[in-house]
CSV table of C-alpha atoms in Angstrom, one decimal:
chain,number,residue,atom,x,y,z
A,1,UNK,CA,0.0,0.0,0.0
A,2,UNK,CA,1.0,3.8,-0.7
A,3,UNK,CA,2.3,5.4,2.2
A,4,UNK,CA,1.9,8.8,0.5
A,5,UNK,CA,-2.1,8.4,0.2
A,6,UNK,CA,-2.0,8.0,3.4
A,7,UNK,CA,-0.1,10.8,5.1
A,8,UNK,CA,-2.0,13.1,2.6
A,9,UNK,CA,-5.7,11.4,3.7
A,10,UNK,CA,-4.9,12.4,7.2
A,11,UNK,CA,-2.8,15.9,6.7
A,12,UNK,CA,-6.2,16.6,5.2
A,13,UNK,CA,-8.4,16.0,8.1
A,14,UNK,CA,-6.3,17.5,10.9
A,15,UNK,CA,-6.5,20.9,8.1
A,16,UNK,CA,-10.0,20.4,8.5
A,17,UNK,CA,-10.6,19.9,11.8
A,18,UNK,CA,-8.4,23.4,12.2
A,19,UNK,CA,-10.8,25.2,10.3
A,20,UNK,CA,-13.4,23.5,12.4
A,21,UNK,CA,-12.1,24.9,15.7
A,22,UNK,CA,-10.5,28.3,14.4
A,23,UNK,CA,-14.2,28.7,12.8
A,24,UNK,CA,-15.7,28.0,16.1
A,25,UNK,CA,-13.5,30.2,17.9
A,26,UNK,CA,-14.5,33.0,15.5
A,27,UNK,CA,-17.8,32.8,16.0
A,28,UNK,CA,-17.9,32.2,19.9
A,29,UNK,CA,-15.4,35.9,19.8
A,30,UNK,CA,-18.4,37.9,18.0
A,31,UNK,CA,-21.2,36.2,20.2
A,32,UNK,CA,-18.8,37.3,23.2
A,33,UNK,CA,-18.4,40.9,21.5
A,34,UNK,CA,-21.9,41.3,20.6
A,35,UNK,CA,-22.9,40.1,24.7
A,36,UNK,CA,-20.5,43.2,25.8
A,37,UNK,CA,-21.6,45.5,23.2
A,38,UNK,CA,-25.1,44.9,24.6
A,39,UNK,CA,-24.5,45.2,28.0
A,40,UNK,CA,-23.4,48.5,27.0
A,41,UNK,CA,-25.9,50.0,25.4
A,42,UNK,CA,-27.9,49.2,28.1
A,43,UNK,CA,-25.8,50.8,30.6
A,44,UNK,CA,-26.4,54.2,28.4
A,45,UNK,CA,-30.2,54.0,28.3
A,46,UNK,CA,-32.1,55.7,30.9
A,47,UNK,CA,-33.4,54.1,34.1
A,48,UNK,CA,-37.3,52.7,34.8
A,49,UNK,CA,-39.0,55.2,36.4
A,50,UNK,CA,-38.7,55.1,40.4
A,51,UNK,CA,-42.5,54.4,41.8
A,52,UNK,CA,-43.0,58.1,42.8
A,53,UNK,CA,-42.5,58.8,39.1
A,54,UNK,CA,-45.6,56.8,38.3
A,55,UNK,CA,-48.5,58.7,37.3
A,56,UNK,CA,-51.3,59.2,40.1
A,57,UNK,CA,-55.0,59.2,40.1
A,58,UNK,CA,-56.3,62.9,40.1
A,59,UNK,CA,-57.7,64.1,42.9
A,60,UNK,CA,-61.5,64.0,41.7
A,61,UNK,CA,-60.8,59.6,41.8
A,62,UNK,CA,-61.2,57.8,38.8
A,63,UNK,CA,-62.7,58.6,35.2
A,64,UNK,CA,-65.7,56.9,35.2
A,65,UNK,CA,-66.9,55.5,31.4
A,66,UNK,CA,-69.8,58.0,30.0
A,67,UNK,CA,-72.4,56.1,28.2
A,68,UNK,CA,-74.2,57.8,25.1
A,69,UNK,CA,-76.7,56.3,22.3
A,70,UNK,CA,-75.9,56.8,18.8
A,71,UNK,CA,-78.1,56.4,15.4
A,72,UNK,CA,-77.0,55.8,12.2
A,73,UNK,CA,-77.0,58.6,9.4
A,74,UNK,CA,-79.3,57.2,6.9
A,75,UNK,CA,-77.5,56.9,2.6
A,76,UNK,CA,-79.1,59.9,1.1
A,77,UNK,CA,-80.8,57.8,-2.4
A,78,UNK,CA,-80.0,58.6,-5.8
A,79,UNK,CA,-82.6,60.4,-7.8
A,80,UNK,CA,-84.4,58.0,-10.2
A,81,UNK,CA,-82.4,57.4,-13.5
A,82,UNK,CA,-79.6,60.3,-11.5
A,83,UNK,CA,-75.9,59.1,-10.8
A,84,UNK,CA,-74.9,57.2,-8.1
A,85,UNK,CA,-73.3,58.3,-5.4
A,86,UNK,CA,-69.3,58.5,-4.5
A,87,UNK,CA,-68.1,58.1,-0.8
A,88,UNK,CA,-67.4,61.5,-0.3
A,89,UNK,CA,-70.5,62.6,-1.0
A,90,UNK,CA,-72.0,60.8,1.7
A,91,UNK,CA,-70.5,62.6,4.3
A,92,UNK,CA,-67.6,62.0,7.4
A,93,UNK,CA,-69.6,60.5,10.3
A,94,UNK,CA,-71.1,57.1,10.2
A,95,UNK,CA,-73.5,58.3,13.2
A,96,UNK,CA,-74.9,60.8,15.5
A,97,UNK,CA,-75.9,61.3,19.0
A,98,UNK,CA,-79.1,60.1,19.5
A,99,UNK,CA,-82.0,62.1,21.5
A,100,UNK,CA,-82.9,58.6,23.3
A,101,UNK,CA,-81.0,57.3,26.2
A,102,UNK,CA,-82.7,53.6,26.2
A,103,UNK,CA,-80.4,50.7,24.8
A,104,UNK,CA,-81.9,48.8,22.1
A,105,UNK,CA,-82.5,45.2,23.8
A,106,UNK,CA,-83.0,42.0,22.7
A,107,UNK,CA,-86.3,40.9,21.4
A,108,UNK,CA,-87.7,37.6,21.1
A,109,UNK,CA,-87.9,35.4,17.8
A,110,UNK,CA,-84.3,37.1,16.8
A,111,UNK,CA,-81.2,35.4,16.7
A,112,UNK,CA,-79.4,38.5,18.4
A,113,UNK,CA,-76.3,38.2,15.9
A,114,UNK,CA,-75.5,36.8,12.1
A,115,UNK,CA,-75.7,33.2,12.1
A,116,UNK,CA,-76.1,33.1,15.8
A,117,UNK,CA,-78.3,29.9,15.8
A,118,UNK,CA,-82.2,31.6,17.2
A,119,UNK,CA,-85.5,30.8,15.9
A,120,UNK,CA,-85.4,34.4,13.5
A,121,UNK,CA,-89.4,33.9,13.3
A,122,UNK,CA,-91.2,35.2,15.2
């Protein structure tokens, strides 16, 4: 058997085995740099505030939630035979303050929702 083949079959795992470990050692260097260079940043950003920086219910206690009834604005129609109508034509708001304060409630014979399962007869 050839000796040669030999000696060069292993020269060229040990060369790959160094580029193995000299890769390694690169890439666990930049994980290590990257780790510091963090830690840095963070040492330069400002502190969480103390809790006598946190902000405090006013003095009147807290906001209560205001309740108000709205009806829709009805689609102005076209004139017959006239041209439709674009979207700005029909205006910004979708609703209005309504001059009722009773909540529309649920009546029976309706489902309550789309495809929510009821009777929808009545």
């Amino acid at each position: 058997m050839d000796t040669a083949l030999e000696q060069l079959a292993a020269a060229g795992s040990v060369a790959g085995m160094v580029v193995i470990v000299v890769c390694g050692v690169l890439v666990t260097a930049a994980l290590m740099g990257a780790v510091r260079l963090g830690i840095g940043v963070r040492r330069r950003e400002s502190a969480p505030p103390r809790r006598s920086e946190q902000p405090r219910l006013p003095d009147s206690g807290p906001v209560r939630e205001e309740r108000s009834m709205r009806e829709p604005n009805e689609v102005p129609r076209a004139a017959d035979g006239g041209e439709r109508l674009t979207p700005y034509q029909l205006g910004n708001a979708p609703s209005r303050p309504s001059a009722g304060k009773a909540r529309p409630r649920w009546q029976p014979g309706s489902s309550g929702s789309f495809g929510g399962g009821g009777g929808g007869a009545k």
